[in-house]
């Protein structure tokens, strides 16, 4: 027997018709890294079969029997259990308790539209199927970057530990906004005492683009630095360049202290973890008429990443960026040469030459041809100066000595 505290529930949803999934988060103050951390329960699923009746609103009408019959509604027992967990785990908090609410925000990862409720110590994502309760201490990074079309902005929130949908983990939230969409928002610092501490970092009223308001509020309540791109500009003046990671198309943003790839899969690569960068298929030739090149990140003791289908026009700006940030660059030819000739010296060249000579000698011996080795034995039947074979073959008037004896 063991207890499951409702205060530790971070999310609950209907996995299917008769199955309810409950996710847990570690209590605040237990996220510090330490050795020998015990295992913790992160998810449990309950199978709840059958149906039950719930009270429904009475229908207005003159027929009393029809009104009584409409007071009860048959629903699945799993949905009732799911709603009960949401109520008792504070996943459905009162609207007045929040500092601010953002409605119908388009979320690229995880996909869907969510209402975002910002409370004193955590935020809540409310979607049609999934609800998430995310403590602010789980927020690790904040990015605000423009999309290549210059019409939308992406606000990216890095999470650790990530949120989950079944077996799928989402270490980043990617929100998309229309760049020109403006909104007036009022913040409620009187929700509780904990909310008043955010008044120093935030204003009570905002009237500006929505993406700017959301980014500013996240920065204020989490205390994290907001990264808004860098001085990098591509060939067409954009802050990012189009690229593909495996089969996923996205945008690669060279930032001040790392590279960001978005939207899916969202990936952040700090400069400190990069050993070298390799440019592939850059040189134009008769055999290489491609208009794109590849960019490979060799990492320090981690998985390497390769971005493909980058426009060749972006090579110069990327090369300048690597030089400015002192990142080691290699060409595909240099990388191949380093692998092909690694550890070779003069002794190995001489040994290779001798091995080649031995192979030629063995092949000649197999064909019955004298290899011309100085140590080979002399042919006793050979008579120097003998031209019998030559004269017999080329002189038609040549008379053999044997023929003269016969006469």
Coordinates of C-alpha atoms in Angstrom, one line a residue:
X1 CA 0.0 0.0 0.0
X2 CA 1.2 3.5 -0.8
X3 CA -0.2 7.0 -1.1
X4 CA -0.3 9.2 -4.2
X5 CA -0.4 12.9 -3.1
X6 CA -2.7 14.9 -5.3
X7 CA -0.3 17.9 -4.9
X8 CA 2.3 16.0 -7.0
X9 CA 0.0 15.4 -10.0
X10 CA 1.1 17.4 -13.0
X11 CA -1.2 16.0 -15.6
X12 CA -4.1 13.6 -16.2
X13 CA -5.8 12.6 -19.4
X14 CA -8.0 9.9 -20.9
X15 CA -5.6 7.5 -22.6
X16 CA -8.6 5.7 -24.1
X17 CA -12.2 5.0 -23.4
X18 CA -11.6 3.1 -20.2
X19 CA -8.1 4.1 -19.2
X20 CA -7.0 7.2 -17.2
X21 CA -3.3 8.3 -17.2
X22 CA -1.9 10.3 -14.2
X23 CA 1.5 11.9 -14.4
X24 CA 3.5 13.1 -11.4
X25 CA 6.2 15.6 -10.9
X26 CA 8.9 15.6 -8.2
X27 CA 8.1 17.9 -5.3
X28 CA 9.8 21.3 -5.3
X29 CA 13.3 21.2 -3.8
X30 CA 14.0 17.7 -4.9
X31 CA 15.3 18.5 -8.4
X32 CA 18.9 19.1 -7.3
X33 CA 21.4 16.7 -8.8
X34 CA 22.8 14.3 -6.3
X35 CA 24.2 10.8 -6.2
X36 CA 22.1 7.7 -5.4
X37 CA 18.8 9.4 -6.1
X38 CA 16.0 6.9 -5.5
X39 CA 13.6 5.9 -8.3
X40 CA 10.4 7.9 -8.4
X41 CA 6.9 7.2 -9.8
X42 CA 6.3 9.4 -12.9
X43 CA 3.1 7.9 -14.3
X44 CA 0.4 5.5 -13.4
X45 CA -2.6 4.3 -15.4
X46 CA -5.9 3.1 -14.1
X47 CA -8.3 0.9 -16.0
X48 CA -11.9 2.1 -15.1
X49 CA -14.6 0.0 -16.9
X50 CA -18.3 0.5 -17.1
X51 CA -20.6 3.6 -17.1
X52 CA -22.3 5.6 -14.4
X53 CA -25.0 8.3 -14.3
X54 CA -24.4 11.9 -13.4
X55 CA -26.8 14.7 -12.6
X56 CA -27.6 16.9 -15.6
X57 CA -29.2 20.3 -15.7
X58 CA -33.0 20.1 -15.6
X59 CA -34.8 20.9 -18.8
X60 CA -37.4 23.6 -18.8
X61 CA -40.8 22.5 -19.9
X62 CA -44.3 21.6 -18.9
X63 CA -43.7 17.9 -18.9
X64 CA -42.4 17.0 -15.5
X65 CA -41.6 13.4 -16.4
X66 CA -39.4 14.5 -19.3
X67 CA -37.7 17.0 -17.0
X68 CA -36.9 14.3 -14.4
X69 CA -35.6 12.0 -17.1
X70 CA -33.3 14.7 -18.3
X71 CA -31.7 15.2 -14.8
X72 CA -29.5 12.1 -15.3
X73 CA -26.9 11.4 -18.0
X74 CA -25.0 8.2 -18.6
X75 CA -21.2 8.7 -19.0
X76 CA -18.2 6.4 -18.7
X77 CA -16.8 5.8 -15.3
X78 CA -13.3 6.6 -16.6
X79 CA -14.3 10.2 -17.6
X80 CA -15.8 10.8 -14.1
X81 CA -12.7 9.5 -12.5
X82 CA -10.6 11.8 -14.8
X83 CA -12.7 14.9 -13.9
X84 CA -12.4 14.1 -10.2
X85 CA -8.6 13.9 -10.4
X86 CA -8.5 17.2 -12.2
X87 CA -10.6 18.9 -9.5
X88 CA -8.7 17.5 -6.6
X89 CA -5.2 18.0 -8.0
X90 CA -5.8 21.7 -8.6
X91 CA -5.5 21.2 -12.4
X92 CA -8.6 23.3 -12.9
X93 CA -7.8 26.3 -10.8
X94 CA -10.1 29.3 -10.5
X95 CA -9.6 31.9 -13.2
X96 CA -9.2 34.7 -10.6
X97 CA -6.1 33.0 -9.0
X98 CA -3.9 33.4 -12.1
X99 CA -1.7 36.4 -12.8
X100 CA -2.6 36.4 -16.5
X101 CA -4.2 34.2 -19.1
X102 CA -3.5 33.8 -22.8
X103 CA -6.2 32.2 -24.8
X104 CA -6.0 30.0 -27.9
X105 CA -2.2 30.2 -28.4
X106 CA -1.0 28.1 -31.3
X107 CA 1.5 25.5 -30.1
X108 CA 3.7 23.8 -32.8
X109 CA 5.1 21.4 -30.2
X110 CA 3.1 19.7 -28.8
X111 CA 0.7 20.3 -31.6
X112 CA -2.6 22.1 -30.9
X113 CA -4.1 25.3 -29.4
X114 CA -3.7 25.8 -25.7
X115 CA -4.9 28.2 -23.1
X116 CA -1.9 29.4 -20.9
X117 CA -2.6 30.3 -17.3
X118 CA 0.3 31.9 -15.5
X119 CA 0.2 31.4 -11.7
X120 CA 2.6 32.4 -9.0
X121 CA 4.8 29.3 -9.0
X122 CA 3.7 27.4 -12.1
X123 CA 1.9 27.7 -15.5
X124 CA -0.8 25.5 -16.8
X125 CA -1.4 24.5 -20.4
X126 CA -5.0 23.6 -21.1
X127 CA -5.8 21.9 -24.4
X128 CA -8.8 19.9 -25.7
X129 CA -7.2 16.6 -24.7
X130 CA -4.1 17.3 -22.5
X131 CA -3.5 19.5 -19.6
X132 CA -0.1 20.3 -18.2
X133 CA 1.1 21.8 -14.9
X134 CA 4.7 23.1 -15.3
X135 CA 6.6 24.6 -12.4
X136 CA 8.7 27.6 -13.3
X137 CA 11.8 25.9 -11.9
X138 CA 11.5 23.4 -14.8
X139 CA 12.0 26.2 -17.4
X140 CA 15.6 26.2 -18.5
X141 CA 15.9 28.4 -21.6
X142 CA 13.8 31.0 -23.4
X143 CA 14.2 31.9 -27.2
X144 CA 12.4 34.4 -29.3
X145 CA 13.2 34.1 -33.0
X146 CA 11.5 35.1 -36.3
X147 CA 10.5 32.6 -38.9
X148 CA 12.0 32.9 -42.4
X149 CA 8.7 34.2 -43.8
X150 CA 9.1 37.3 -41.6
X151 CA 5.3 37.1 -40.8
X152 CA 5.5 34.9 -37.7
X153 CA 7.5 34.7 -34.5
X154 CA 8.4 31.6 -32.6
X155 CA 8.7 31.6 -28.8
X156 CA 10.6 28.5 -27.5
X157 CA 10.6 27.3 -23.9
X158 CA 13.2 24.7 -22.9
X159 CA 12.0 22.3 -20.2
X160 CA 13.8 19.9 -17.9
X161 CA 12.3 17.5 -17.1
X162 CA 10.2 17.5 -20.3
X163 CA 6.5 17.1 -20.5
X164 CA 5.1 13.8 -21.8
X165 CA 2.2 12.5 -23.9
X166 CA 2.3 8.8 -23.3
X167 CA 5.8 7.6 -24.3
X168 CA 6.6 10.8 -26.2
X169 CA 8.7 13.4 -24.5
X170 CA 8.7 17.1 -25.3
X171 CA 11.7 19.0 -23.9
X172 CA 10.6 22.2 -25.7
X173 CA 7.4 24.2 -26.1
X174 CA 7.3 26.0 -29.4
X175 CA 4.6 28.7 -29.6
X176 CA 3.9 30.6 -32.9
X177 CA 2.5 34.1 -33.1
X178 CA 1.5 36.4 -35.9
X179 CA 4.0 39.2 -35.9
X180 CA 1.6 42.0 -36.3
X181 CA -1.0 40.8 -33.8
X182 CA -1.3 43.2 -30.9
X183 CA -3.3 42.8 -27.7
X184 CA -3.9 44.7 -24.5
X185 CA -3.3 42.6 -21.4
X186 CA -3.7 43.4 -17.7
X187 CA -1.7 41.5 -15.0
X188 CA -3.2 40.5 -11.7
X189 CA -0.5 40.9 -9.0
X190 CA -3.2 40.6 -6.2
X191 CA -3.8 36.9 -6.8
X192 CA -1.7 36.0 -3.7
X193 CA 1.4 37.0 -1.8
X194 CA 3.7 35.1 -4.1
X195 CA 2.3 36.9 -7.1
X196 CA 3.4 40.3 -5.7
X197 CA 7.1 39.4 -6.0
X198 CA 6.7 39.5 -9.8
X199 CA 5.6 43.1 -9.7
X200 CA 9.1 44.4 -9.8
X201 CA 9.9 42.6 -13.1
X202 CA 6.6 43.2 -14.8
X203 CA 4.2 46.0 -15.6
X204 CA 0.5 45.8 -14.6
X205 CA -0.6 46.7 -18.2
X206 CA 0.8 45.8 -21.7
X207 CA -0.4 47.0 -25.0
X208 CA 2.0 45.7 -27.7
X209 CA 2.5 42.7 -30.0
X210 CA 1.3 39.5 -28.3
X211 CA 4.5 37.6 -28.8
X212 CA 6.4 40.3 -27.0
X213 CA 3.9 40.2 -24.1
X214 CA 4.2 36.5 -23.7
X215 CA 8.0 36.5 -23.9
X216 CA 8.2 39.3 -21.3
X217 CA 5.9 37.6 -18.9
X218 CA 7.7 34.3 -19.1
X219 CA 11.0 36.1 -18.6
X220 CA 9.6 37.9 -15.5
X221 CA 8.0 34.9 -13.7
X222 CA 10.8 32.4 -14.4
X223 CA 13.8 34.7 -14.0
X224 CA 15.5 33.2 -17.1
X225 CA 17.4 35.1 -19.8
X226 CA 15.5 35.7 -23.0
X227 CA 17.7 35.0 -26.1
X228 CA 16.5 37.0 -29.1
X229 CA 18.8 36.0 -31.9
X230 CA 22.2 37.4 -32.8
X231 CA 24.0 39.7 -35.2
X232 CA 24.1 36.9 -37.8
X233 CA 22.5 37.7 -41.1
X234 CA 22.1 35.2 -44.0
X235 CA 22.4 35.9 -47.7
X236 CA 18.9 37.4 -47.8
X237 CA 19.2 39.2 -44.5
X238 CA 17.3 36.8 -42.3
X239 CA 18.5 35.6 -38.8
X240 CA 18.1 31.9 -39.7
X241 CA 18.9 29.7 -42.7
X242 CA 16.7 26.9 -44.0
X243 CA 18.1 23.4 -43.4
X244 CA 17.0 19.8 -42.8
X245 CA 17.9 17.5 -40.0
X246 CA 17.4 14.0 -41.2
X247 CA 13.9 14.1 -42.8
X248 CA 12.7 17.2 -40.9
X249 CA 12.8 20.6 -42.5
X250 CA 13.3 23.6 -40.3
X251 CA 15.4 26.7 -39.6
X252 CA 18.9 26.8 -38.2
X253 CA 19.6 29.9 -36.1
X254 CA 23.3 30.8 -35.3
X255 CA 23.0 32.5 -31.9
X256 CA 25.5 34.2 -29.7
X257 CA 26.5 31.1 -27.7
X258 CA 25.1 28.3 -29.8
X259 CA 22.9 27.0 -32.6
X260 CA 19.2 26.6 -32.4
X261 CA 17.2 24.4 -34.8
X262 CA 13.4 24.8 -34.9
X263 CA 10.6 23.9 -35.0
X264 CA 10.8 20.1 -35.1
X265 CA 12.8 18.5 -33.7
X266 CA 13.8 21.5 -31.6
X267 CA 17.5 21.3 -30.8
X268 CA 20.0 23.6 -29.1
X269 CA 23.7 23.1 -29.6
X270 CA 26.0 25.2 -27.4
X271 CA 29.4 26.3 -28.8
X272 CA 31.2 24.7 -25.9
X273 CA 30.0 21.2 -27.0
X274 CA 31.2 21.5 -30.6
X275 CA 34.6 20.0 -31.5
X276 CA 34.6 21.0 -35.2
X277 CA 32.3 21.8 -38.1
X278 CA 32.6 20.2 -41.5
X279 CA 31.4 21.7 -44.7
X280 CA 30.4 19.1 -47.3
X281 CA 29.8 19.4 -51.0
X282 CA 30.7 23.1 -51.1
X283 CA 33.2 23.2 -54.0
X284 CA 31.4 23.5 -57.4
X285 CA 32.7 21.3 -60.2
X286 CA 31.5 19.5 -63.3
X287 CA 30.5 16.5 -61.2
X288 CA 28.9 18.6 -58.4
X289 CA 26.3 20.9 -59.7
X290 CA 24.1 20.9 -56.6
X291 CA 22.9 24.2 -55.3
X292 CA 23.1 23.1 -51.7
X293 CA 25.7 21.9 -49.2
X294 CA 25.8 20.0 -45.9
X295 CA 26.9 21.1 -42.4
X296 CA 28.1 18.5 -39.9
X297 CA 28.7 19.1 -36.2
X298 CA 31.3 17.0 -34.6
X299 CA 30.5 17.0 -30.9
X300 CA 32.7 16.4 -27.8
X301 CA 31.7 12.9 -26.7
X302 CA 28.1 13.1 -27.9
X303 CA 26.1 12.3 -31.0
X304 CA 27.1 14.2 -34.1
X305 CA 24.5 16.2 -36.1
X306 CA 24.3 16.8 -39.8
X307 CA 22.2 19.5 -41.4
X308 CA 21.6 19.0 -45.1
X309 CA 20.1 21.0 -48.1
X310 CA 21.5 24.4 -47.1
X311 CA 21.6 26.9 -49.8
X312 CA 25.1 27.4 -51.2
X313 CA 24.7 31.2 -51.0
X314 CA 24.7 30.9 -47.2
X315 CA 28.2 29.4 -47.1
X316 CA 30.1 32.8 -46.9
X317 CA 28.0 34.1 -44.0
X318 CA 28.3 30.9 -42.1
X319 CA 32.0 30.8 -42.6
X320 CA 32.3 34.4 -41.3
X321 CA 30.2 33.4 -38.3
X322 CA 32.5 30.4 -37.5
X323 CA 35.6 32.6 -37.7
X324 CA 34.1 35.3 -35.5
X325 CA 33.3 32.7 -32.7
X326 CA 36.5 30.8 -33.1
X327 CA 34.8 27.5 -34.1
X328 CA 37.2 25.0 -35.8
X329 CA 36.2 24.5 -39.5
X330 CA 37.0 21.5 -41.7
X331 CA 36.3 20.8 -45.4
X332 CA 35.1 17.4 -46.5
X333 CA 38.5 16.9 -48.3
X334 CA 40.5 17.7 -45.2
X335 CA 38.4 15.5 -43.0
X336 CA 38.9 12.6 -45.4
X337 CA 42.6 13.2 -45.7
X338 CA 43.0 13.2 -41.9
X339 CA 41.4 9.8 -41.7
X340 CA 43.1 8.3 -44.8
X341 CA 46.7 9.3 -43.9
X342 CA 46.5 9.2 -40.2
X343 CA 49.6 7.5 -38.6
X344 CA 51.4 7.1 -41.9
X345 CA 55.2 7.9 -42.2
X346 CA 58.2 7.2 -44.3
X347 CA 58.8 3.8 -42.9
X348 CA 55.2 2.8 -43.8
X349 CA 55.8 4.1 -47.3
X350 CA 58.9 2.0 -47.7
X351 CA 57.2 -1.1 -46.3
X352 CA 54.4 -0.5 -48.8
X353 CA 56.8 -0.3 -51.7
X354 CA 58.5 -3.5 -50.7
X355 CA 55.1 -5.2 -50.4
X356 CA 54.2 -4.0 -53.9
X357 CA 57.5 -5.4 -55.3
X358 CA 56.9 -8.7 -53.7
X359 CA 53.4 -8.9 -55.2
X360 CA 54.8 -8.2 -58.7
X361 CA 57.5 -10.8 -58.3
X362 CA 55.0 -13.4 -57.2
X363 CA 52.7 -12.6 -60.1
X364 CA 55.5 -13.0 -62.6
X365 CA 56.6 -16.3 -61.1
X366 CA 53.0 -17.6 -61.5
X367 CA 53.2 -16.8 -65.2
X368 CA 56.6 -18.5 -65.6
X369 CA 58.4 -15.1 -66.2
X370 CA 61.9 -14.6 -64.7
X371 CA 61.6 -11.6 -62.3
X372 CA 65.2 -10.5 -63.0
X373 CA 66.3 -11.0 -59.3
X374 CA 70.1 -10.6 -59.0
X375 CA 70.2 -13.6 -56.6
X376 CA 68.6 -16.0 -59.1
X377 CA 70.7 -18.8 -60.6
X378 CA 72.3 -18.4 -64.1
X379 CA 70.8 -20.3 -67.0
X380 CA 73.5 -22.9 -68.0
X381 CA 72.0 -23.4 -71.5
X382 CA 72.2 -19.8 -72.4
X383 CA 75.1 -18.9 -74.8
X384 CA 76.0 -15.3 -75.1
X385 CA 76.1 -13.9 -78.6
X386 CA 73.9 -16.6 -80.0
X387 CA 71.6 -15.1 -82.7
X388 CA 70.1 -18.4 -84.0
X389 CA 66.6 -17.5 -82.9
X390 CA 66.8 -14.1 -84.3
X391 CA 68.3 -15.0 -87.7
X392 CA 66.0 -17.9 -88.2
X393 CA 62.9 -15.8 -87.6
X394 CA 63.7 -12.7 -89.6
X395 CA 66.2 -13.8 -92.5
X396 CA 64.4 -15.7 -95.2
X397 CA 67.8 -16.7 -96.9
X398 CA 69.2 -18.0 -93.7
X399 CA 70.6 -21.6 -94.1
X400 CA 70.7 -23.7 -91.0
X401 CA 74.0 -25.6 -90.4
X402 CA 72.1 -28.8 -90.2
X403 CA 70.9 -28.3 -93.7
X404 CA 74.4 -27.9 -95.0
X405 CA 75.5 -31.2 -93.4
X406 CA 72.7 -33.0 -95.2
X407 CA 74.0 -31.9 -98.6

